[in-house]
Structure formats: structure tokens, C-alpha cells
Amino acid sequence: MPEESTKWRNFLVDFAKKIGKPDAEVYVDTGKWKARQGGNGLKAAEDVKIKYTNCTAEENAKIYQLNKPITDDFYTLFTPFGKVSKELGRKLLKEVLVLDIATNIPIMSLQPFQQQNYEYAIKVKTMNVQKHDDLQRMIGYQIRKYNSCRKCLKCESVCNFGAITVNKNTYRIDTNKCRHCKMCVTAKYLDAGCLMAGYLVTKAESQEKTYEVQSA
Ligand code: SF4
Ligand code: SF4
């Protein structure tokens, strides 16, 4: 299949140039391209970075960049943390609250937000919890899923209760089936909250052993 072979080689050479290999043709012809490169050069590698700024006006609040407008599916991603309530939030702010499943006390406030440099953003403030950083880390995992899920279906298999549905267009958590076990947001069961993030993370990031990037 010489034509297909040439097409594939050209593709690899173009890719090698894109990721900055100085001698792209040698790099391809010697087979070095087969070594794992993370997501270097791919747009998807940008998507998996969690971009946020710390809110200067409120404690324990971060403003996360989203890659697309907020939909109902976005709010279902917060179901593992508790009961998601649109009714109890402040209407003027379009606020949605997440209530602790046992006590009904709010533990999270979600507010669509205008942020310079971010076309779409959400402010997430945690409250009435002891470990704010742990909760924000898990929130970051859900933001990543919304921004960059590649539909590998791993999340469906992590959930023992059939609450997660992943298909071509959506990633959705069924509020009636979720038992709030938090397995889907715990690194022990799903590293960084997403299987694909581990493959797409770039070399520089993996050296830093972090998936989070703080925006200026
Ligand atoms: S793994 Fe399933 S049941 Fe557990 S929190 Fe996630 S969606 Fe809910
Ligand atoms: S592991 Fe990542 S890419 Fe796979 S279904 Fe879950 S969020 Fe999507």
C-alpha cells in the first residue's frame, strides 16, 4: 500500500515538525515517533489543563475556565458531591447550590461568571467543609471532564451504580442513580478524574506532577 504508506509518513513528518523536532524526517524514519509523547502538539492537550484564577473577593472560591457554554449536563457533574439545587440559589446571580446529602447544608455555590480572557467561566465557592482544597481538586476533575472528555467510556465502568452515561454528545450523571460514593472523582479509582488526561498530559506537566495550570 505505497500510497497509504506515503500519506502516513507525511502525516508523521508534519506532526514531528509541529511538535518542534529539529530533524523531523529522521525522527520518523528511525521509528523514534513511536515513543510516547504525551499530548505534545495536540489541541486536546490544551483542553485537559484545568485553568482557573483564585477569586480575590471571596475565600475558597475559584473561577474556572470552560471551553463551552454551561448546559444542564454541566450541573449534573456536581451530583457526586451532593444534591444540586437550582431552586435555592440566588436567582439574580443564576446561582446553583450543592447541598450536603446528609445534612442539606450548602457545601458549594456555582455561579456563571464573566472573567477577562475566559469566554465561558464558572465561579465555584466551597463552604461548610473542612478540606476546601480536597473538594476543589475534585471539582477540577469535573471541570476537566466537561471541557475535554474524549468519550473513552472509562467513567461508565468506574461507576458501580450505572449513573454515568457517556455518548457522542454528552457526559451526564443521573441524579436518581448516583449514590454519592465519589469513586468517579477520587484519584485512587480514576487518576486525575480522567483516564485520557493521563495520556494527553504533556511532558513538561508530567515532570511537575500536576495537571493544574493557574492562569494569570
Ligand atoms: S461513581 Fe457513580 S455513584 Fe459514585 S459518585 Fe460517581 S456517579 Fe455517583
Ligand atoms: S475517563 Fe475521561 S475521556 Fe474517558 S469517559 Fe471519563 S472523562 Fe471521558
Coordinates of C-alpha atoms and ligand atoms in Angstrom, one line a residue:
M1 CA 0.0 0.0 0.0
P2 CA 2.6 2.6 -1.1
E3 CA 0.1 5.5 -1.4
E4 CA -1.2 4.9 2.1
S5 CA 2.3 4.5 3.5
T6 CA 3.4 7.8 2.0
K7 CA 0.3 9.5 3.3
W8 CA 1.0 8.2 6.8
R9 CA 4.7 9.1 6.7
N10 CA 3.8 12.7 5.5
F11 CA 1.4 13.0 8.4
L12 CA 4.0 11.9 10.9
V13 CA 6.6 14.3 9.4
D14 CA 4.2 17.2 9.6
F15 CA 3.3 16.2 13.2
A16 CA 7.0 15.9 14.1
K17 CA 7.6 19.5 12.8
K18 CA 4.6 20.7 14.7
I19 CA 6.0 19.5 18.0
G20 CA 9.4 21.0 17.2
K21 CA 11.6 18.1 16.2
P22 CA 14.7 19.6 14.6
D23 CA 15.1 16.7 12.1
A24 CA 11.6 15.6 11.5
E25 CA 12.2 13.1 8.7
V26 CA 15.0 11.2 10.6
Y27 CA 12.8 11.2 13.7
V28 CA 10.1 9.5 11.7
D29 CA 12.2 7.1 9.6
T30 CA 14.2 5.8 12.6
G31 CA 11.0 5.0 14.4
K32 CA 11.5 7.4 17.3
W33 CA 8.0 8.7 16.7
K34 CA 6.7 5.5 18.3
A35 CA 7.9 6.6 21.8
R36 CA 5.1 8.0 23.9
Q37 CA 5.0 11.8 23.6
G38 CA 2.0 12.7 25.8
G39 CA -0.2 15.3 24.2
N40 CA 2.6 17.4 22.8
G41 CA 1.3 19.4 19.8
L42 CA -2.3 18.3 20.2
K43 CA -5.1 20.7 20.9
A44 CA -6.5 18.1 23.2
A45 CA -3.5 18.5 25.5
E46 CA -4.6 22.1 26.0
D47 CA -8.1 21.1 26.8
V48 CA -7.1 18.8 29.7
K49 CA -5.3 21.6 31.6
I50 CA -7.5 23.0 34.3
K51 CA -7.4 26.7 34.1
Y52 CA -8.6 28.9 37.0
T53 CA -8.0 32.0 38.9
N54 CA -8.4 32.4 42.6
C55 CA -11.3 34.8 43.4
T56 CA -9.8 37.9 45.1
A57 CA -13.2 38.9 46.6
E58 CA -14.2 35.6 48.3
E59 CA -12.4 33.0 50.3
N60 CA -12.3 29.4 49.0
A61 CA -13.6 30.5 45.6
K62 CA -12.0 29.7 42.2
I63 CA -13.1 30.9 38.7
Y64 CA -12.6 28.1 36.2
Q65 CA -12.4 28.4 32.5
L66 CA -14.9 26.4 30.5
N67 CA -14.5 25.6 26.8
K68 CA -18.2 25.9 26.0
P69 CA -21.4 27.4 27.3
I70 CA -22.9 25.9 30.5
T71 CA -25.7 23.4 30.0
D72 CA -27.8 21.1 32.2
D73 CA -25.2 18.4 31.7
F74 CA -22.6 20.6 33.4
Y75 CA -24.6 20.8 36.6
T76 CA -25.1 17.0 36.7
L77 CA -21.3 16.7 37.0
F78 CA -21.7 18.1 40.6
T79 CA -24.1 15.3 41.6
P80 CA -21.3 13.2 43.2
F81 CA -20.9 15.9 45.8
G82 CA -24.5 16.2 46.9
K83 CA -27.9 17.4 45.9
V84 CA -27.7 20.0 43.1
S85 CA -30.4 22.7 43.7
K86 CA -31.2 25.4 41.2
E87 CA -34.2 26.5 43.3
L88 CA -32.2 27.6 46.4
G89 CA -29.6 29.6 44.6
R90 CA -29.8 33.4 44.2
K91 CA -31.8 33.9 41.0
L92 CA -30.1 37.2 40.1
L93 CA -26.7 35.6 40.1
K94 CA -28.0 32.4 38.4
E95 CA -26.5 30.6 41.3
V96 CA -26.8 26.9 41.8
L97 CA -26.2 25.4 45.2
V98 CA -24.9 21.9 46.1
L99 CA -26.2 20.6 49.4
D100 CA -24.6 18.0 51.6
I101 CA -26.6 14.8 51.1
A102 CA -26.9 14.0 54.8
T103 CA -27.4 17.5 56.3
N104 CA -28.9 19.5 53.5
I105 CA -26.4 22.3 54.3
P106 CA -24.9 24.1 51.2
I107 CA -21.3 23.0 50.6
M108 CA -20.9 24.6 47.2
S109 CA -22.0 27.6 45.2
L110 CA -21.8 27.6 41.4
Q111 CA -22.2 30.9 39.6
P112 CA -21.7 31.6 35.8
F113 CA -19.1 34.3 35.7
Q114 CA -17.6 37.0 33.4
Q115 CA -13.8 36.7 33.5
Q116 CA -11.3 38.5 31.4
N117 CA -9.6 36.2 28.9
Y118 CA -12.2 33.4 29.5
E119 CA -15.1 33.2 27.1
Y120 CA -17.0 31.0 29.4
A121 CA -16.4 30.7 33.2
I122 CA -17.9 29.4 36.4
K123 CA -17.1 30.6 39.9
V124 CA -17.1 27.7 42.4
K125 CA -17.1 28.6 46.1
T126 CA -16.8 25.8 48.7
M127 CA -18.3 26.3 52.2
N128 CA -19.1 24.4 55.4
V129 CA -16.4 21.8 54.7
Q130 CA -13.1 21.1 56.5
K131 CA -11.0 20.3 53.5
H132 CA -11.6 23.0 50.9
D133 CA -8.6 22.1 48.8
D134 CA -9.6 18.5 48.5
L135 CA -13.0 19.5 47.4
Q136 CA -11.7 22.0 44.9
R137 CA -9.3 19.3 43.5
M138 CA -12.3 17.0 42.8
I139 CA -14.2 19.9 41.3
G140 CA -11.3 20.5 39.0
Y141 CA -11.7 16.9 37.8
Q142 CA -15.3 17.5 36.9
I143 CA -14.4 20.8 35.1
R144 CA -11.9 18.8 33.0
K145 CA -14.5 16.2 32.1
Y146 CA -16.8 19.0 30.9
N147 CA -14.0 20.6 28.9
S148 CA -12.2 17.7 27.4
C149 CA -14.0 14.3 27.8
R150 CA -12.8 12.1 24.8
K151 CA -15.7 9.7 25.4
C152 CA -13.4 6.7 26.2
L153 CA -16.3 5.3 28.4
K154 CA -13.9 4.6 31.3
C155 CA -16.1 6.6 33.6
E156 CA -19.1 4.4 32.9
S157 CA -17.2 1.4 34.1
V158 CA -15.9 3.2 37.2
C159 CA -19.5 3.8 38.5
N160 CA -21.0 0.7 40.1
F161 CA -24.5 2.1 40.0
G162 CA -24.9 2.9 36.3
A163 CA -25.3 6.6 37.0
I164 CA -22.8 7.8 34.4
T165 CA -23.8 7.9 30.7
V166 CA -21.2 8.8 28.1
N167 CA -22.0 9.1 24.4
K168 CA -21.0 11.0 21.4
N169 CA -22.6 14.2 22.6
T170 CA -22.9 14.1 26.3
Y171 CA -21.4 13.1 29.6
R172 CA -24.2 13.0 32.1
I173 CA -24.7 11.8 35.7
D174 CA -28.2 10.5 36.6
T175 CA -29.2 12.2 39.8
N176 CA -31.6 9.4 40.6
K177 CA -29.0 6.7 40.3
C178 CA -25.9 8.4 41.8
R179 CA -25.1 7.2 45.4
H180 CA -22.5 9.9 46.0
C181 CA -19.7 7.3 46.6
K182 CA -17.3 9.8 44.8
M183 CA -15.4 7.0 43.1
C184 CA -15.5 8.9 39.8
V185 CA -13.8 11.9 41.4
T186 CA -11.3 10.0 43.5
A187 CA -7.7 9.6 42.1
K188 CA -7.5 6.1 43.7
Y189 CA -10.1 4.9 41.2
L190 CA -9.6 7.3 38.3
D191 CA -6.3 9.1 38.3
A192 CA -6.9 12.9 37.9
G193 CA -10.6 12.1 37.3
C194 CA -10.0 11.1 33.7
L195 CA -8.1 8.2 32.0
M196 CA -7.4 10.2 28.9
A197 CA -5.9 13.2 30.8
G198 CA -3.0 10.9 31.8
Y199 CA -2.2 10.2 28.2
L200 CA -2.7 13.7 26.9
V201 CA -0.8 15.5 29.6
T202 CA 2.4 17.0 28.1
K203 CA 5.9 16.0 29.2
A204 CA 6.6 19.3 31.0
E205 CA 3.5 18.9 33.0
S206 CA 4.1 15.3 34.0
Q207 CA 7.5 16.3 35.3
E208 CA 5.8 18.8 37.5
K209 CA 3.4 16.0 38.6
T210 CA 0.5 18.3 38.3
Y211 CA -2.4 18.7 35.9
E212 CA -3.4 22.1 37.2
V213 CA -2.4 25.3 35.5
Q214 CA -3.1 28.6 37.1
S215 CA -4.0 31.4 34.8
A216 CA -2.5 34.8 35.2
Ligands
SF4_1 S1 -19.2 6.7 40.8 FE1 -21.3 6.8 40.3 S2 -22.5 6.7 42.2 FE2 -20.4 7.2 42.7 S3 -20.4 9.4 42.8 FE3 -19.8 8.9 40.7 S4 -21.7 8.9 39.6 FE4 -22.2 8.8 41.7
SF4_2 S1 -12.1 8.8 31.6 FE1 -12.0 10.9 30.7 S2 -12.3 10.7 28.5 FE2 -12.9 8.7 29.5 S3 -15.2 8.9 29.7 FE3 -14.2 9.6 31.7 S4 -13.9 11.9 31.4 FE4 -14.3 11.0 29.4

